[in-house]
Short mmCIF file of C-alpha atoms and ligand atoms in Angstrom, two decimals:
data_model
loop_
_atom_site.label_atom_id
_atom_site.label_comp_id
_atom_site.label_asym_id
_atom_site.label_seq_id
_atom_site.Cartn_x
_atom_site.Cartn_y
_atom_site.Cartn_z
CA UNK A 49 -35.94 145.26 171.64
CA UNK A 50 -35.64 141.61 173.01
CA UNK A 51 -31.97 140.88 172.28
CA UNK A 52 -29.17 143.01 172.31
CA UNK A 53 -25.12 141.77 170.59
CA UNK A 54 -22.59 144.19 171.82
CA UNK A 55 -19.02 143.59 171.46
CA UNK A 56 -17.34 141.48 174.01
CA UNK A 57 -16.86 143.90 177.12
CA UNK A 58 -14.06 143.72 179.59
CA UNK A 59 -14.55 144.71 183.24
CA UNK A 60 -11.73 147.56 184.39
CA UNK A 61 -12.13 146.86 188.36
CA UNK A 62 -12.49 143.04 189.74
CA UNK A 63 -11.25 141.20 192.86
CA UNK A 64 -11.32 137.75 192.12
CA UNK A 65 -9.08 136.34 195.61
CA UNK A 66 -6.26 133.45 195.66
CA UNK A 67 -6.73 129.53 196.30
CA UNK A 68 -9.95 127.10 196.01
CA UNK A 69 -12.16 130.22 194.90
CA UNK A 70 -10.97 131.49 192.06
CA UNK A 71 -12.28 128.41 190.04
CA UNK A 72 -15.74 130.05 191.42
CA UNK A 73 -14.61 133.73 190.86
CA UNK A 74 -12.31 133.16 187.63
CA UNK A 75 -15.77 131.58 185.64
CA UNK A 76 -18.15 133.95 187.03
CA UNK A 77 -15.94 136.36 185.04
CA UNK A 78 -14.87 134.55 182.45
CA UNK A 79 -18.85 133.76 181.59
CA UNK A 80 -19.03 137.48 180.15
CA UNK A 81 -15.90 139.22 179.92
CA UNK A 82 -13.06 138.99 177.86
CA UNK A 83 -10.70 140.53 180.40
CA UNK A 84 -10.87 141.70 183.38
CA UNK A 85 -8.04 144.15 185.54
CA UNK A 86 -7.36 141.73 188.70
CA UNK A 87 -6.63 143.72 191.73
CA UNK A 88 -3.61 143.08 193.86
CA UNK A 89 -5.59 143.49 197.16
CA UNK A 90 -4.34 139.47 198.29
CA UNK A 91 -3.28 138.60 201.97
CA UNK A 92 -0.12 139.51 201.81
CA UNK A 93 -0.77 141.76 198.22
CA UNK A 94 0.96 141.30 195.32
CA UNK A 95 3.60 143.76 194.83
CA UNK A 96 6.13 142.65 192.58
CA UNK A 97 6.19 141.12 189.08
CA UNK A 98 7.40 137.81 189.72
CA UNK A 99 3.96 138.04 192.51
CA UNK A 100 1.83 139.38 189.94
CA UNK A 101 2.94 136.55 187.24
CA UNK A 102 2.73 133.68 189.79
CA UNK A 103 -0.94 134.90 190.54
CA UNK A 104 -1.85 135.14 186.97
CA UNK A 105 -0.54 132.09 186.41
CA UNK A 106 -3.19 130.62 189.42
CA UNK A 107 -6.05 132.78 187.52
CA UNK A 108 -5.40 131.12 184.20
CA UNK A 109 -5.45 127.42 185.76
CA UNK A 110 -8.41 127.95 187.06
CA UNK A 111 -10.07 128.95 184.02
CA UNK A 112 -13.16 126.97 182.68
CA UNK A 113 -12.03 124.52 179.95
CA UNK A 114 -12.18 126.27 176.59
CA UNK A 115 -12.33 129.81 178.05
CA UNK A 116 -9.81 132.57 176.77
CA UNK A 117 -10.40 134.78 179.05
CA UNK A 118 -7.49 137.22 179.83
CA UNK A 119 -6.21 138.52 183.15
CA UNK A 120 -4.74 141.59 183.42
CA UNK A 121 -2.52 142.08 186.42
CA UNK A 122 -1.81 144.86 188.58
CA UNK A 123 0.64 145.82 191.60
CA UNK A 124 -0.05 147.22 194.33
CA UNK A 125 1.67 149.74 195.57
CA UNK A 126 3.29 150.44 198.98
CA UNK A 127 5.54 152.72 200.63
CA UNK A 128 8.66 150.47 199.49
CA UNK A 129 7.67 150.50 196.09
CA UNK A 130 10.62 152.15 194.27
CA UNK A 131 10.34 153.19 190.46
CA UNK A 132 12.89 149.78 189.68
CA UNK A 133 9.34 147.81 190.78
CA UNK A 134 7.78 149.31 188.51
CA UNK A 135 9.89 148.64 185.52
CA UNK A 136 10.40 145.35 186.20
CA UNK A 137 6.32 145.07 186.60
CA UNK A 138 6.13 146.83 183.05
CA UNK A 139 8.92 144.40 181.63
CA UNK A 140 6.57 141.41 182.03
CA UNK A 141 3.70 142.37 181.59
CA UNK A 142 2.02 143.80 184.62
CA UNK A 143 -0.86 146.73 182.91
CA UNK A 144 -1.26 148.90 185.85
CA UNK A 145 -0.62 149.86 189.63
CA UNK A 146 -2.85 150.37 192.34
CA UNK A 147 -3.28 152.84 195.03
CA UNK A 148 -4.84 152.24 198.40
CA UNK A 149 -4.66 154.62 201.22
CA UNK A 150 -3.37 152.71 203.74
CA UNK A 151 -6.74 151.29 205.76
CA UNK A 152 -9.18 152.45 203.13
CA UNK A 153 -10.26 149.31 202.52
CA UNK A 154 -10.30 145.24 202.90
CA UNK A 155 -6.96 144.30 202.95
CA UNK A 156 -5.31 147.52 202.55
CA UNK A 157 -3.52 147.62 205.52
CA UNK A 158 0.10 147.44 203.88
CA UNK A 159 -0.60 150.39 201.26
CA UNK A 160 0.63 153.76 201.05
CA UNK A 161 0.49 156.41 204.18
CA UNK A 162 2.23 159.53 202.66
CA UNK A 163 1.17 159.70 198.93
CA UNK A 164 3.53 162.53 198.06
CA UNK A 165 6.56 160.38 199.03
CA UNK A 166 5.17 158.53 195.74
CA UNK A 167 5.99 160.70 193.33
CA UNK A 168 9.04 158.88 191.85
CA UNK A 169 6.79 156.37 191.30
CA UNK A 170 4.14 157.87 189.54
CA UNK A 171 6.74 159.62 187.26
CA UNK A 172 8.34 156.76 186.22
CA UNK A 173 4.83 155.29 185.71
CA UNK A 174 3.60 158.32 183.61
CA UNK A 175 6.62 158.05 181.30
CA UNK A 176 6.30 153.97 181.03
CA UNK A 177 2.86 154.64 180.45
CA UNK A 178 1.45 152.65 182.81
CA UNK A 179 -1.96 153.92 184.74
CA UNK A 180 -2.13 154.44 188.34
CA UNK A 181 -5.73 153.06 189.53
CA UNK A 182 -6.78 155.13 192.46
CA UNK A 183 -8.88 154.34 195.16
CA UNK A 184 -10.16 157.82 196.23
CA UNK A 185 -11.10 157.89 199.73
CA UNK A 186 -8.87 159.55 202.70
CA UNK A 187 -8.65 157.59 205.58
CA UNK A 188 -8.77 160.62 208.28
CA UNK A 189 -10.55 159.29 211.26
CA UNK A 190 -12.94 162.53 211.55
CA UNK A 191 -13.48 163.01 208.13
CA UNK A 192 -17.27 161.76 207.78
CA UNK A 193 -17.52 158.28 205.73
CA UNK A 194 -19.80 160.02 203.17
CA UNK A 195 -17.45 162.88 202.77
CA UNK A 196 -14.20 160.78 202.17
CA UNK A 197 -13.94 160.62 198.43
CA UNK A 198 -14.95 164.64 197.96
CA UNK A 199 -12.20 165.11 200.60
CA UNK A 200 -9.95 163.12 198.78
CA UNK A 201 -10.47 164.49 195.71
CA UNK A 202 -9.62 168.09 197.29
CA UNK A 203 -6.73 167.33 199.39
CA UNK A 204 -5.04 164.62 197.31
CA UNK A 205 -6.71 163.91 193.60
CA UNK A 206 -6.39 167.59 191.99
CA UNK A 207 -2.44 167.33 193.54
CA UNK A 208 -1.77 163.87 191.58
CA UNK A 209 -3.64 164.74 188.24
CA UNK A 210 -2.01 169.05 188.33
CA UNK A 211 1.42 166.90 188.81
CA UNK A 212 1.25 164.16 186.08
CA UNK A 213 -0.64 165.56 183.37
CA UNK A 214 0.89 162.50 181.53
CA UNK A 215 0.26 159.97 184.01
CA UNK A 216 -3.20 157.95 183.16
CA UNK A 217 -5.19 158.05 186.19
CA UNK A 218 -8.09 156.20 186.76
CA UNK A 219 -10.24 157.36 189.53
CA UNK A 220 -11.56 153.85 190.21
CA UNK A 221 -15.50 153.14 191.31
CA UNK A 222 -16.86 156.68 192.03
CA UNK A 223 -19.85 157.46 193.95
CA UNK A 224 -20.09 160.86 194.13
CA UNK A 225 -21.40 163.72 191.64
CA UNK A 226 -18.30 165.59 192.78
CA UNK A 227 -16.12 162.70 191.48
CA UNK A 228 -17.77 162.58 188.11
CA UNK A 229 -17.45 166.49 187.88
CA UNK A 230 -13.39 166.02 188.85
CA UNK A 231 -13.57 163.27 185.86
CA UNK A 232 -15.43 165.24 183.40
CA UNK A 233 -13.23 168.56 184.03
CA UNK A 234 -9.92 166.66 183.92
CA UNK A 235 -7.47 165.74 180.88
CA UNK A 236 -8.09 163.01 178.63
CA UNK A 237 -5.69 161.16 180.91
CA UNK A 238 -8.31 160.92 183.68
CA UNK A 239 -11.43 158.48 183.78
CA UNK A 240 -13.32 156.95 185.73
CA UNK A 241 -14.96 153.26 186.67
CA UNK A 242 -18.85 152.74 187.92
CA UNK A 243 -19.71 149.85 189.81
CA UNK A 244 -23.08 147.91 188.96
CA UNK A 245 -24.37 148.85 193.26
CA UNK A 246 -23.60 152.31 192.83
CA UNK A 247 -25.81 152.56 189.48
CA UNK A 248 -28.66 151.00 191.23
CA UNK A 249 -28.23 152.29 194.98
CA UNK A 250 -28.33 154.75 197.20
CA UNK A 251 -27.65 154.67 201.35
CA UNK A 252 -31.41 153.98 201.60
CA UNK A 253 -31.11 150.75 200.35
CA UNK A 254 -28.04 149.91 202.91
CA UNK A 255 -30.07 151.72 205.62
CA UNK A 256 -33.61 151.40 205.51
CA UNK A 257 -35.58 148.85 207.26
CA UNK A 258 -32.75 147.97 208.50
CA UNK A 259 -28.76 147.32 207.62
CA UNK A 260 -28.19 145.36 204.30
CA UNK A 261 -24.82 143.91 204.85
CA UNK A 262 -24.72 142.41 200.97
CA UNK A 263 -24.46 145.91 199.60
CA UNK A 264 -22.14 147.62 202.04
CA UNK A 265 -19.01 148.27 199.57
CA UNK A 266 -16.25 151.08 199.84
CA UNK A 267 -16.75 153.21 198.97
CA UNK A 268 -19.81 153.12 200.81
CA UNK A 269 -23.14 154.03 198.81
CA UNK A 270 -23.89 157.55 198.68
CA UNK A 271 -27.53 159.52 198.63
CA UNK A 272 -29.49 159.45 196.03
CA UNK A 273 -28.53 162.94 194.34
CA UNK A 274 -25.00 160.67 193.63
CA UNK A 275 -26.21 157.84 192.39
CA UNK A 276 -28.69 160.36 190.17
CA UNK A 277 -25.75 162.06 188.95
CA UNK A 278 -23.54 158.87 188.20
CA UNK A 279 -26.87 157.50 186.44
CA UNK A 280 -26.89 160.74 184.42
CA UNK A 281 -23.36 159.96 183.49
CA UNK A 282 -23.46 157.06 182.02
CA UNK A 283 -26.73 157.74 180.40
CA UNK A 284 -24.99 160.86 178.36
CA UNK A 285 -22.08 158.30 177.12
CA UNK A 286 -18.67 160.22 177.65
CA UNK A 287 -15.44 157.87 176.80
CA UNK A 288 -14.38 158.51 180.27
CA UNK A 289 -16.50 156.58 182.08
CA UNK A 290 -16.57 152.74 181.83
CA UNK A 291 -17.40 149.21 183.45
CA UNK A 292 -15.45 148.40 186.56
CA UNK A 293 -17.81 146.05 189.12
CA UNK A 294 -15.58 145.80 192.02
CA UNK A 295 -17.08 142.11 192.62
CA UNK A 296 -15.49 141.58 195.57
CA UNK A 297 -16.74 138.09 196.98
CA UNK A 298 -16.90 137.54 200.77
CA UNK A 299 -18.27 134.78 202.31
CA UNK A 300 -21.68 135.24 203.79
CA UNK A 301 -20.53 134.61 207.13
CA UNK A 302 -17.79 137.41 206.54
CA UNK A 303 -20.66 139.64 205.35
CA UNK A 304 -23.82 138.46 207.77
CA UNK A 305 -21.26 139.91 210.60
CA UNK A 306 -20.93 141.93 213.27
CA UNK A 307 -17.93 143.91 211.73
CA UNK A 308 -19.07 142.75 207.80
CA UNK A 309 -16.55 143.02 205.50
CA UNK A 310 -17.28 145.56 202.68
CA UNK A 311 -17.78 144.22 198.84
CA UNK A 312 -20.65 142.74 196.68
CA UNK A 313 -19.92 139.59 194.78
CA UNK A 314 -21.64 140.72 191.12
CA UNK A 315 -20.07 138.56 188.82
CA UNK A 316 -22.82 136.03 188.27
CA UNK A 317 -24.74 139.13 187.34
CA UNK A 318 -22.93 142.38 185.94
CA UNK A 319 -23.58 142.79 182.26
CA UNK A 320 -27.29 141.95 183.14
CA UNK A 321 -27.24 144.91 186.00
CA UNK A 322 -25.75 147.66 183.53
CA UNK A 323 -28.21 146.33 180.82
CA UNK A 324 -30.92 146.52 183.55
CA UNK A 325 -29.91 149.87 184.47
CA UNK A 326 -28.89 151.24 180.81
CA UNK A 327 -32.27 150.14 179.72
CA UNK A 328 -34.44 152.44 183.02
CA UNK A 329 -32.28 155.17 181.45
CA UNK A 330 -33.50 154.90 178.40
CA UNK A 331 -30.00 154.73 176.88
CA UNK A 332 -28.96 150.37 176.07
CA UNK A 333 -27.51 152.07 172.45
CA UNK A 334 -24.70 153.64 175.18
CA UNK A 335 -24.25 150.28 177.24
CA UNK A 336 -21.18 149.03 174.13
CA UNK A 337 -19.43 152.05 174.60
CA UNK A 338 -19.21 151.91 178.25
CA UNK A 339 -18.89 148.32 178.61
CA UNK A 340 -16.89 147.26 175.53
CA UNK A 341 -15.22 149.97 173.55
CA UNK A 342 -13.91 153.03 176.38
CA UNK A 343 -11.84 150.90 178.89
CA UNK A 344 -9.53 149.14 175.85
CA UNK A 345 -9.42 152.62 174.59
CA UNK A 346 -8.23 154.46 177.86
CA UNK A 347 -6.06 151.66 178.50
CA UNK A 348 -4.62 151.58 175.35
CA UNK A 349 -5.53 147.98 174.38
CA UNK A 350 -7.46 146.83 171.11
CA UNK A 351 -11.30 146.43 171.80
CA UNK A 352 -12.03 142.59 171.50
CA UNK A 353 -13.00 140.90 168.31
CA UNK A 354 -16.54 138.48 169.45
CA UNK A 355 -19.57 139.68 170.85
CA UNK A 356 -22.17 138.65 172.99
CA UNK A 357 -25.40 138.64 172.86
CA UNK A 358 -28.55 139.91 176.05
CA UNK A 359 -31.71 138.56 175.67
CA UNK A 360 -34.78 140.33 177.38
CA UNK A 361 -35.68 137.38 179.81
CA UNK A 362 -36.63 137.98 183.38
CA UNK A 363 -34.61 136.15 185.69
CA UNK A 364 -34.06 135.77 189.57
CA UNK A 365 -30.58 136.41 191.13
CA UNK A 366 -30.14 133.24 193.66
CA UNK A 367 -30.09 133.39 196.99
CA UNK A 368 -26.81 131.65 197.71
CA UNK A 369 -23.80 130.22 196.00
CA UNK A 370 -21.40 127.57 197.10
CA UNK A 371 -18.18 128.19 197.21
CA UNK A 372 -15.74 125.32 196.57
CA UNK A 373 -14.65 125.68 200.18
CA UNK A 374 -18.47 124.58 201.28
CA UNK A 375 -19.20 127.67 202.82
CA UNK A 376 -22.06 129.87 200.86
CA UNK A 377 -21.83 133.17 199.66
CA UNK A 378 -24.72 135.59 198.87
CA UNK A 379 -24.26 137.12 195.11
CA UNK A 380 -25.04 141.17 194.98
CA UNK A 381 -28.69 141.29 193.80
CA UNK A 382 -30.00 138.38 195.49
CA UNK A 383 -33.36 137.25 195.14
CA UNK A 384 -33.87 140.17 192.95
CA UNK A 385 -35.38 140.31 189.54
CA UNK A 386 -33.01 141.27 186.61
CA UNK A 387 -34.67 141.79 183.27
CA UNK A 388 -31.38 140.73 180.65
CA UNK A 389 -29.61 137.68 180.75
CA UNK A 390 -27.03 136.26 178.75
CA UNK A 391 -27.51 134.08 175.83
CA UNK A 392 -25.42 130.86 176.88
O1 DOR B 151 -16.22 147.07 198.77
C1 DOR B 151 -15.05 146.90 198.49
N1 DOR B 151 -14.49 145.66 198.54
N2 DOR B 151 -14.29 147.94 198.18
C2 DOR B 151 -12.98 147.85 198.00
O2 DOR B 151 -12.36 148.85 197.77
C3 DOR B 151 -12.30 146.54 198.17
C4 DOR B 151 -13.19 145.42 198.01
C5 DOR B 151 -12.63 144.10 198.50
O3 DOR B 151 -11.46 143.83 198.26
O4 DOR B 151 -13.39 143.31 199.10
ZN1 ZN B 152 -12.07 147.09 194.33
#
């Protein structure tokens, strides 16, 4: 096969930041997808409508010139948050909510520390039929970083979904072969998002030979019987599992650090890493379904009209990118050989 038309995906999980960057971060998307769900993870986050709709309106002017690409916005939630939030975030548009442990990740400072104190808010959400996007980790000081999404899933995940049968959770960029398990034994009203790294990763590749601080992400890559299992996943094509990259740019002095900040900027690359990794599997005739067809389902939005179209062309990821702010950053992948690439 040397090309490959899928319909036009969307990407369920992206952080694309505020000011001078998002004309880098808003194209990078907008090259590929359609849509994209925008995270709410700003400095201070965005957790009311009339935040979320100023920030969309900032995404869309920084779109390239002819591009219809289509933000979808999402609050984030806090322990203020009160069920009239998210009504009002329903009323105008706002597609989903998101919920950090407080501390369990960049910029999550502000989010929730008592999740059952919540549950107003997640029943108003399950009968306005808005999904709750979950980062799964706990944030327990001696609960071991590679244990903190199994944890999660056992002290808090099980308690959310046996709750809200109704609510629409998405258990956002799993790592773990527990996590797919949880997915795959839950209600229809539970999927999942994979991120591009944790396809083609394992610890080893953050550890070896020494630290890697362009694929450090939270969650933090897991060993290779997890990535094997999320790779199995995909490969066997359930609707419950679809694209979510987490790019998450940082700038490569925020990453090339001696506390780095946790994210890898994929943008420039995604579609070609799931084709890259669809095609190892043996399985590209499952990339549409993952990347184009189960997230608009899930989320209860029509799947998009156009296509694109991969063409098998070995390409180099560069080493750097400017940002508009001068400084460089270093895209996930770098200097790495991808074996898909977009036809322009
Ligand atoms: O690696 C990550 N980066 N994981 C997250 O959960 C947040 C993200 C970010 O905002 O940079
Ligand atoms: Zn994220």
């Amino acid at each position: 096969m040397t090309t490959l038309t899928i319909c036009t995906p969307d990407d369920w999980h992206l952080h694309f930041r505020d000011g001078d960057i998002l004309t880098e971060t808003v194209a990078a998307t907008a090259r590929c997808f359609q849509r994209a769900i925008v995270m709410p993870n700003l400095v201070p986050p965005v957790v009311n409508a009339e935040q979320a709709m100023a920030y969309k309106a900032r995404i869309l002017a920084a779109r390239p010139a002819q591009s219809t690409f289509e933000p979808l916005m999402t609050l984030f939630l806090t322990n203020a948050t009160t069920p009239e939030d998210i009504m009002a975030a329903k009323a105008s548009g706002v597609v989903a909510a998101k919920l950090y442990p407080a501390g369990a990740t960049t910029n999550s400072a502000a989010a929730v520390t008592d999740l059952e104190a919540m549950y107003p808010v997640f029943e108003v959400m399950a009968t306005q039929g808005m999904p709750l996007l979950i980062h799964g980790e706990v944030t327990d000081h001696h609960i071991d970083i590679f244990d903190r999404e199994k944890v999660f899933i056992d002290q808090k995940m099980s308690k959310i979904v046996e709750a809200f049968p109704h609510l629409k959770v998405v258990f956002e960029h799993i790592t773990t072969s527990d996590a797919a398990q949880f997915v795959l034994d839950a209600s229809d009203n539970v999927a999942a998002t994979i991120t591009p790294q944790h396809l083609l990763m394992n610890r080893n590749d953050l550890l070896v030979g020494g630290v890697r601080p362009h694929n450090f992400c939270l969650p933090v890559l897991k060993r290779n019987t997890h990535q094997a299992a999320l790779r199995q996943v995909v490969k066997s094509g359930p609707a419950k599992f679809f694209l979510g990259t987490d790019s998450a740019p940082h700038a490569k002095e925020a990453k090339e650090n001696a506390c780095g900040c946790a994210g890898c900027y994929s943008a420039w690359s995604a579609i070609e890493l799931y084709a890259h990794v669809f095609e190892e599997l043996d399985a590209l005739d499952k990339l549409e379904g993952f990347a184009s067809h189960y997230g608009a389902d899930f989320y209860g939005l029509p799947r998009n009209e156009g296509t694109i179209t991969l063409v098998r062309e070995e390409w180099t990821l560069p080493d750097e990118i400017m940002l508009p702010d001068g400084r460089p950053i270093v895209p996930f992948f770098a200097g790495q050989k991808v074996s898909w690439k977009l036809q322009a």
